[in-house]
Short mmCIF file of N, CA and C in Angstrom, two decimals:
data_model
loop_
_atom_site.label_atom_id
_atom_site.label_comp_id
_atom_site.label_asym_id
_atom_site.label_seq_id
_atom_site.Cartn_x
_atom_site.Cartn_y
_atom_site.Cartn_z
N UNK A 1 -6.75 2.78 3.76
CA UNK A 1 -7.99 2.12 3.45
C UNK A 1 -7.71 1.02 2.44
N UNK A 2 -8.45 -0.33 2.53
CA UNK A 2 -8.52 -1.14 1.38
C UNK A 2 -9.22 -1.35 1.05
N UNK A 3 -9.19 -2.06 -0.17
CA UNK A 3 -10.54 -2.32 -1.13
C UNK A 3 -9.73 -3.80 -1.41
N UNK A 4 -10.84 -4.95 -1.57
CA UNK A 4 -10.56 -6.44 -1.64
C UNK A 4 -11.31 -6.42 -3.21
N UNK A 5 -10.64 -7.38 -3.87
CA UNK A 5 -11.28 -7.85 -4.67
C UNK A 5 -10.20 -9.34 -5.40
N UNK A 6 -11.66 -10.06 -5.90
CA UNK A 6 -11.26 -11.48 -6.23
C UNK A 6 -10.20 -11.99 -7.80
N UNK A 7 -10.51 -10.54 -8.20
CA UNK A 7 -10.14 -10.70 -9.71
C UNK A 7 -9.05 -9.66 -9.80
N UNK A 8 -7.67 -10.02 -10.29
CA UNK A 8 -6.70 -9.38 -10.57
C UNK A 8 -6.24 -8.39 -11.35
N UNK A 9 -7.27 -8.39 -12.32
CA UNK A 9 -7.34 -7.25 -13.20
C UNK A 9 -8.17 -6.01 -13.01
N UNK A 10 -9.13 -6.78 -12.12
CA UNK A 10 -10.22 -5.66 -11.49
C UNK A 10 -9.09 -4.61 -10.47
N UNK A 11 -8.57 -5.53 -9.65
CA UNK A 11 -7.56 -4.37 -9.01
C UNK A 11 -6.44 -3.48 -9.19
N UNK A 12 -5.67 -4.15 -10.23
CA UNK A 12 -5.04 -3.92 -11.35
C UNK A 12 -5.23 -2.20 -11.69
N UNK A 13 -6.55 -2.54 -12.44
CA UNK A 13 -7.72 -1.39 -13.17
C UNK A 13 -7.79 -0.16 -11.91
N UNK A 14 -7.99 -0.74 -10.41
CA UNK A 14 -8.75 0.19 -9.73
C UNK A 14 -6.76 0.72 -9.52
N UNK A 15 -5.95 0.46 -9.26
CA UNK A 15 -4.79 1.11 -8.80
C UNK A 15 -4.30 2.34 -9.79
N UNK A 16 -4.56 1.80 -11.29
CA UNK A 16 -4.66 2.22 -12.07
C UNK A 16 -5.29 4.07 -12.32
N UNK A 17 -6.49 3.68 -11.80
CA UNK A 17 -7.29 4.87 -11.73
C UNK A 17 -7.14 5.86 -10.54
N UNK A 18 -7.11 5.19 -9.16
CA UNK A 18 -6.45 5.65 -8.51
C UNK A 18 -4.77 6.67 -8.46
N UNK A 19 -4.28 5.97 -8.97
CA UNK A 19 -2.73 7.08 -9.39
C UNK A 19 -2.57 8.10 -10.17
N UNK A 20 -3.33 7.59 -11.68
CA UNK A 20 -4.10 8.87 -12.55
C UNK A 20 -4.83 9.56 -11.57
N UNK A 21 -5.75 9.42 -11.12
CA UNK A 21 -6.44 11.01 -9.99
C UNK A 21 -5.48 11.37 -8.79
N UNK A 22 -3.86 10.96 -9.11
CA UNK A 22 -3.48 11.52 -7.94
C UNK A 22 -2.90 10.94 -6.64
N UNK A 23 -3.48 9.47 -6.56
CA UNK A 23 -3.50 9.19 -4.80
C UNK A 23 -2.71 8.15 -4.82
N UNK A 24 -1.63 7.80 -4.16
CA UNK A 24 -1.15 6.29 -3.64
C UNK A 24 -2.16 4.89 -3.65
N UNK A 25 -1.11 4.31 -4.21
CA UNK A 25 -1.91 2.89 -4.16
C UNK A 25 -1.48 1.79 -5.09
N UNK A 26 -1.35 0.43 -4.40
CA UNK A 26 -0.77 -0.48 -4.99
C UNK A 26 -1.40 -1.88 -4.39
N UNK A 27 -1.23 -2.51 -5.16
CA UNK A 27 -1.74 -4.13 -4.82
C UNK A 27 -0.60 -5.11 -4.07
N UNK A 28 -1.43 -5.88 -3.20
CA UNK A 28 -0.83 -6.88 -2.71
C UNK A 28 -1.98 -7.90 -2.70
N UNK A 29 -1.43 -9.16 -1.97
CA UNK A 29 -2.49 -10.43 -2.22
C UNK A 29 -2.63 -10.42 -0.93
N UNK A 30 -3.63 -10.70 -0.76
CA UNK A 30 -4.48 -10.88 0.74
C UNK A 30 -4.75 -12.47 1.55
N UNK A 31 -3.93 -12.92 2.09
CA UNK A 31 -3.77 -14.17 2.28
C UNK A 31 -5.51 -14.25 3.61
N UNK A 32 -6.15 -15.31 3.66
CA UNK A 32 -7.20 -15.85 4.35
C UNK A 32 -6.91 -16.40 5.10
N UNK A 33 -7.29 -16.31 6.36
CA UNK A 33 -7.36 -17.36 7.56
C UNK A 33 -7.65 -18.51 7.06
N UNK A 34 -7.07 -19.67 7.03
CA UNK A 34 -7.45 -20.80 6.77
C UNK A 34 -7.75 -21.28 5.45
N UNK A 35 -7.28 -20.53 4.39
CA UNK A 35 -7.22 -20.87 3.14
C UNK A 35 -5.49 -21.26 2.79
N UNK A 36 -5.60 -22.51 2.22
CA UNK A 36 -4.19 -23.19 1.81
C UNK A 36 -4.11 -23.09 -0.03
N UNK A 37 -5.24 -22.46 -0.76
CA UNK A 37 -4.79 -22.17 -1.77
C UNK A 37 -4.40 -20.88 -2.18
N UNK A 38 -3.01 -20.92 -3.16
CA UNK A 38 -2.43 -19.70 -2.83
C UNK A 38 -3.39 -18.84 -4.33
N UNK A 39 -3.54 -19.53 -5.39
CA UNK A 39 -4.74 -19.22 -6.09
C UNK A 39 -6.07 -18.61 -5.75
N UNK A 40 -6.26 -19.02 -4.47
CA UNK A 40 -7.70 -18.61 -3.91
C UNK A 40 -7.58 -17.16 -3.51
N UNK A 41 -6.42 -16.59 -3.30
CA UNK A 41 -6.12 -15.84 -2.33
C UNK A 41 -6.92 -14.46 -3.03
N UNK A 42 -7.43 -13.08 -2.13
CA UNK A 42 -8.07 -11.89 -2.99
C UNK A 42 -7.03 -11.04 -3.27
N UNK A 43 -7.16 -9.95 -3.83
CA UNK A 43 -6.00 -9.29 -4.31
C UNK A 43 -6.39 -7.93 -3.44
N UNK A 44 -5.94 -7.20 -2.40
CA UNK A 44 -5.80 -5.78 -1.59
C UNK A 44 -5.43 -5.04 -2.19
N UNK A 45 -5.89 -3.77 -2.43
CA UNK A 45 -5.63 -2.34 -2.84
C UNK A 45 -6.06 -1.69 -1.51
N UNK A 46 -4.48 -1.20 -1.68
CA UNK A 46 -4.00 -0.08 -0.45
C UNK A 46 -4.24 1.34 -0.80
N UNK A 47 -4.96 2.30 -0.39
CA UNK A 47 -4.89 3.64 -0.56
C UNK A 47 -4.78 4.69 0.19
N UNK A 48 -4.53 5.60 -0.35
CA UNK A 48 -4.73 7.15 0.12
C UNK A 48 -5.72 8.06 0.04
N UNK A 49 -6.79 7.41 -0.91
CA UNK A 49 -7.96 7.79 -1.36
C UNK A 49 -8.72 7.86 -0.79
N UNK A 50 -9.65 9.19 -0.52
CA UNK A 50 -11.17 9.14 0.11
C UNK A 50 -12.18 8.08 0.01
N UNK A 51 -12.76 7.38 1.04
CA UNK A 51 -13.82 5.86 1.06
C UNK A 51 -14.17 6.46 -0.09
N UNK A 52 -15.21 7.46 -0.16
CA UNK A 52 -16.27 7.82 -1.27
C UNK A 52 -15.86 7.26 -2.58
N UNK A 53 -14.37 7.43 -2.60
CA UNK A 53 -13.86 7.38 -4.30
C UNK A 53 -13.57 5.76 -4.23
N UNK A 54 -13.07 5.27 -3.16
CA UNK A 54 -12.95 3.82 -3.24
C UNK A 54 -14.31 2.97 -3.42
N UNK A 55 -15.51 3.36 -2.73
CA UNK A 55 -16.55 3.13 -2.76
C UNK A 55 -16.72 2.96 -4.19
N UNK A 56 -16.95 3.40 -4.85
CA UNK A 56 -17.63 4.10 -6.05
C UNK A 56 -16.12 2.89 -6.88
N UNK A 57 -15.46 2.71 -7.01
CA UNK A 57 -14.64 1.56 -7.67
C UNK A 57 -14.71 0.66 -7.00
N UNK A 58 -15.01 0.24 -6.20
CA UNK A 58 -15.72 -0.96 -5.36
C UNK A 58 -16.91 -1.53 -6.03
N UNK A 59 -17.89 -0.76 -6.29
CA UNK A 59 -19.14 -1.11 -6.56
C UNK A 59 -18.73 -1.45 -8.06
N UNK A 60 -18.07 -0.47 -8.57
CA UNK A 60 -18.15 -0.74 -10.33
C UNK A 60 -17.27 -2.22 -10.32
N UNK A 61 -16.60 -2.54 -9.70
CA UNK A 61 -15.41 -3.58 -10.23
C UNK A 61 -15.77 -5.46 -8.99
N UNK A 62 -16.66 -4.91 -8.60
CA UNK A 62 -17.23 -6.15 -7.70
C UNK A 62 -16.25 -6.26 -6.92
N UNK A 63 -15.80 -5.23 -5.84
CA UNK A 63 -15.40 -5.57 -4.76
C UNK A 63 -15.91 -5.38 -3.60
N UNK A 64 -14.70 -5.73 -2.50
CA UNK A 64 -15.60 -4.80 -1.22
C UNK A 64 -14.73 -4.05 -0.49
N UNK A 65 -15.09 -3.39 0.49
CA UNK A 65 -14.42 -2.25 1.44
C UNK A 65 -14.37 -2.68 2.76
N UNK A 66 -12.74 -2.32 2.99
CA UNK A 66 -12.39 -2.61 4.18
C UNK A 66 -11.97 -1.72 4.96
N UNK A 67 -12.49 -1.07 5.78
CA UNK A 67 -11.94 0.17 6.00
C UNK A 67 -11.26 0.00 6.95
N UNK A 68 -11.23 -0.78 8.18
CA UNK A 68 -10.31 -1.31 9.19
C UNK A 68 -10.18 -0.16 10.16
N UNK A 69 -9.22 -0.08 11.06
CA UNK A 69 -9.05 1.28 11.98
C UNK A 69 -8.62 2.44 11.35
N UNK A 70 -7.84 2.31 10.12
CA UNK A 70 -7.15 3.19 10.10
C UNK A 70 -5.92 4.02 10.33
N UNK A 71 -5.58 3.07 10.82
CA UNK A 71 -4.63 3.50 12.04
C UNK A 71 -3.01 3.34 11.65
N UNK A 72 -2.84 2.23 10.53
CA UNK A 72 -1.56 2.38 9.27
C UNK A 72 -1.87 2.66 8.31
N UNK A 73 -0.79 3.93 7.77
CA UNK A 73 -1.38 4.19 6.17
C UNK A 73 -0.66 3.24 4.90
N UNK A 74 -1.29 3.30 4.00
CA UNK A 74 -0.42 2.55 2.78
C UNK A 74 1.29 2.56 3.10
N UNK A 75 1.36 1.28 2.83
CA UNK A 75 3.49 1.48 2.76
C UNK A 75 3.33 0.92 0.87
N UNK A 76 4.66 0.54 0.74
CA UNK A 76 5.04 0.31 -0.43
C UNK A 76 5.28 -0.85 -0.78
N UNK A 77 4.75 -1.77 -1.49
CA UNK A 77 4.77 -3.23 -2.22
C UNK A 77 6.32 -3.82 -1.29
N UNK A 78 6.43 -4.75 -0.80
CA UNK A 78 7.60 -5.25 -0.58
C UNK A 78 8.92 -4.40 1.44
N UNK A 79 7.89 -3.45 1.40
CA UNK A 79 8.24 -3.15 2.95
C UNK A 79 8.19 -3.22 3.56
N UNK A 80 8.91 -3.73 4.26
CA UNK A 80 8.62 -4.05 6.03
C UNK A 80 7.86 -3.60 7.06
N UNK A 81 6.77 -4.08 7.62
CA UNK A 81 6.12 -3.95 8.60
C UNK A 81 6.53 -3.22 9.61
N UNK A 82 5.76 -1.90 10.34
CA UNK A 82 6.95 -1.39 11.74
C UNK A 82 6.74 -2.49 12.52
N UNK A 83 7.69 -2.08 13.58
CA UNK A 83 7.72 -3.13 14.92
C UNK A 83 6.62 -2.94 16.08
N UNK A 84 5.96 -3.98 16.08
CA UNK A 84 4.93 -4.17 16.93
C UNK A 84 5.36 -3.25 18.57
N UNK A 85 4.64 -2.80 19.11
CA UNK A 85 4.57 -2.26 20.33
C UNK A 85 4.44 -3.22 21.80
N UNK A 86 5.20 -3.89 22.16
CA UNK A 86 4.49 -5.34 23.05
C UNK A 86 5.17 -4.91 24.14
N UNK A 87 3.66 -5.47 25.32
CA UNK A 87 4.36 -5.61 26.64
C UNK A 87 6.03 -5.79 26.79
N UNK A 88 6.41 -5.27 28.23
CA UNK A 88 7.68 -5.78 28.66
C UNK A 88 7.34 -6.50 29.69
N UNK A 89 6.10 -6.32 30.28
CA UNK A 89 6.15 -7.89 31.61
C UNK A 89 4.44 -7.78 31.40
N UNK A 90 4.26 -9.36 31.94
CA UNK A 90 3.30 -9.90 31.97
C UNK A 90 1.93 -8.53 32.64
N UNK A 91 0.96 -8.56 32.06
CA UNK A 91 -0.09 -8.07 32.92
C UNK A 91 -0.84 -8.60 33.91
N UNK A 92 -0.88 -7.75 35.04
CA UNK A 92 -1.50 -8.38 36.59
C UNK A 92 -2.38 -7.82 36.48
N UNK A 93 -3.45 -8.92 36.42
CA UNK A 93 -5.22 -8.62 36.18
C UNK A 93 -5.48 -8.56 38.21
N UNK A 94 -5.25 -9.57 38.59
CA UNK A 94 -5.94 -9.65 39.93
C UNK A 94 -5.48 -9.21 41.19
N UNK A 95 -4.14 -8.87 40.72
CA UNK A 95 -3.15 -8.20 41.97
C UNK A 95 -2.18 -7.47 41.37
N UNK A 96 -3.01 -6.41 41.29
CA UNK A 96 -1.82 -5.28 41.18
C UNK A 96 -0.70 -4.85 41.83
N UNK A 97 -1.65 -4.76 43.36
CA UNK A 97 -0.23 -4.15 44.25
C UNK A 97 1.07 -5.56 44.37
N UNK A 98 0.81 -6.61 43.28
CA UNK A 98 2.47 -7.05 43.71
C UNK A 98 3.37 -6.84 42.12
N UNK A 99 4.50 -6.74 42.53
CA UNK A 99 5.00 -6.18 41.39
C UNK A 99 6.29 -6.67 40.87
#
């Protein structure tokens, strides 16, 4: 789960609190579609933490919640991405039976 926020200390604070109660979590910068300032950019907190508890430091620290699929959990500041899962041949939408 992530939590966005604009201010660096706010996330800082929330990783902070997060590890004291226990749970994984660390900051990275959240780059924008179409934003070219690297200043502009929000700061992501990655967790392990129940929404409820992210929620609840969300609201106090003016951020917001991203809860996304779900579907990768937190990695560690600076690790490599797994390897994408991609086709090996093109998909045949209109003719299956040729192959």
């Amino acid at each position: 789960m992530r939590a966005i926020f604009f201010d660096e200390d706010d996330a800082r604070a929330v990783v902070d609190r997060l590890r004291a109660d226990g749970f994984e979590a660390h900051v990275e910068r959240e780059r924008l579609a179409g934003e070219d300032d690297d200043e502009d950019h929000p700061w992501a907190v990655l967790s392990d933490a129940p929404a409820f508890m992210l929620e609840v430091l969300v609201d106090t620290h003016d951020g917001w919640l991203d809860e996304g699929d779900g579907a990768e959990p937190p990695r560690e500041q600076g690790a490599p991405s797994p390897p994408l899962h991609l086709p090996t041949a093109p998909k045949r939408i209109k003719r299956p039976d040729l192959g």
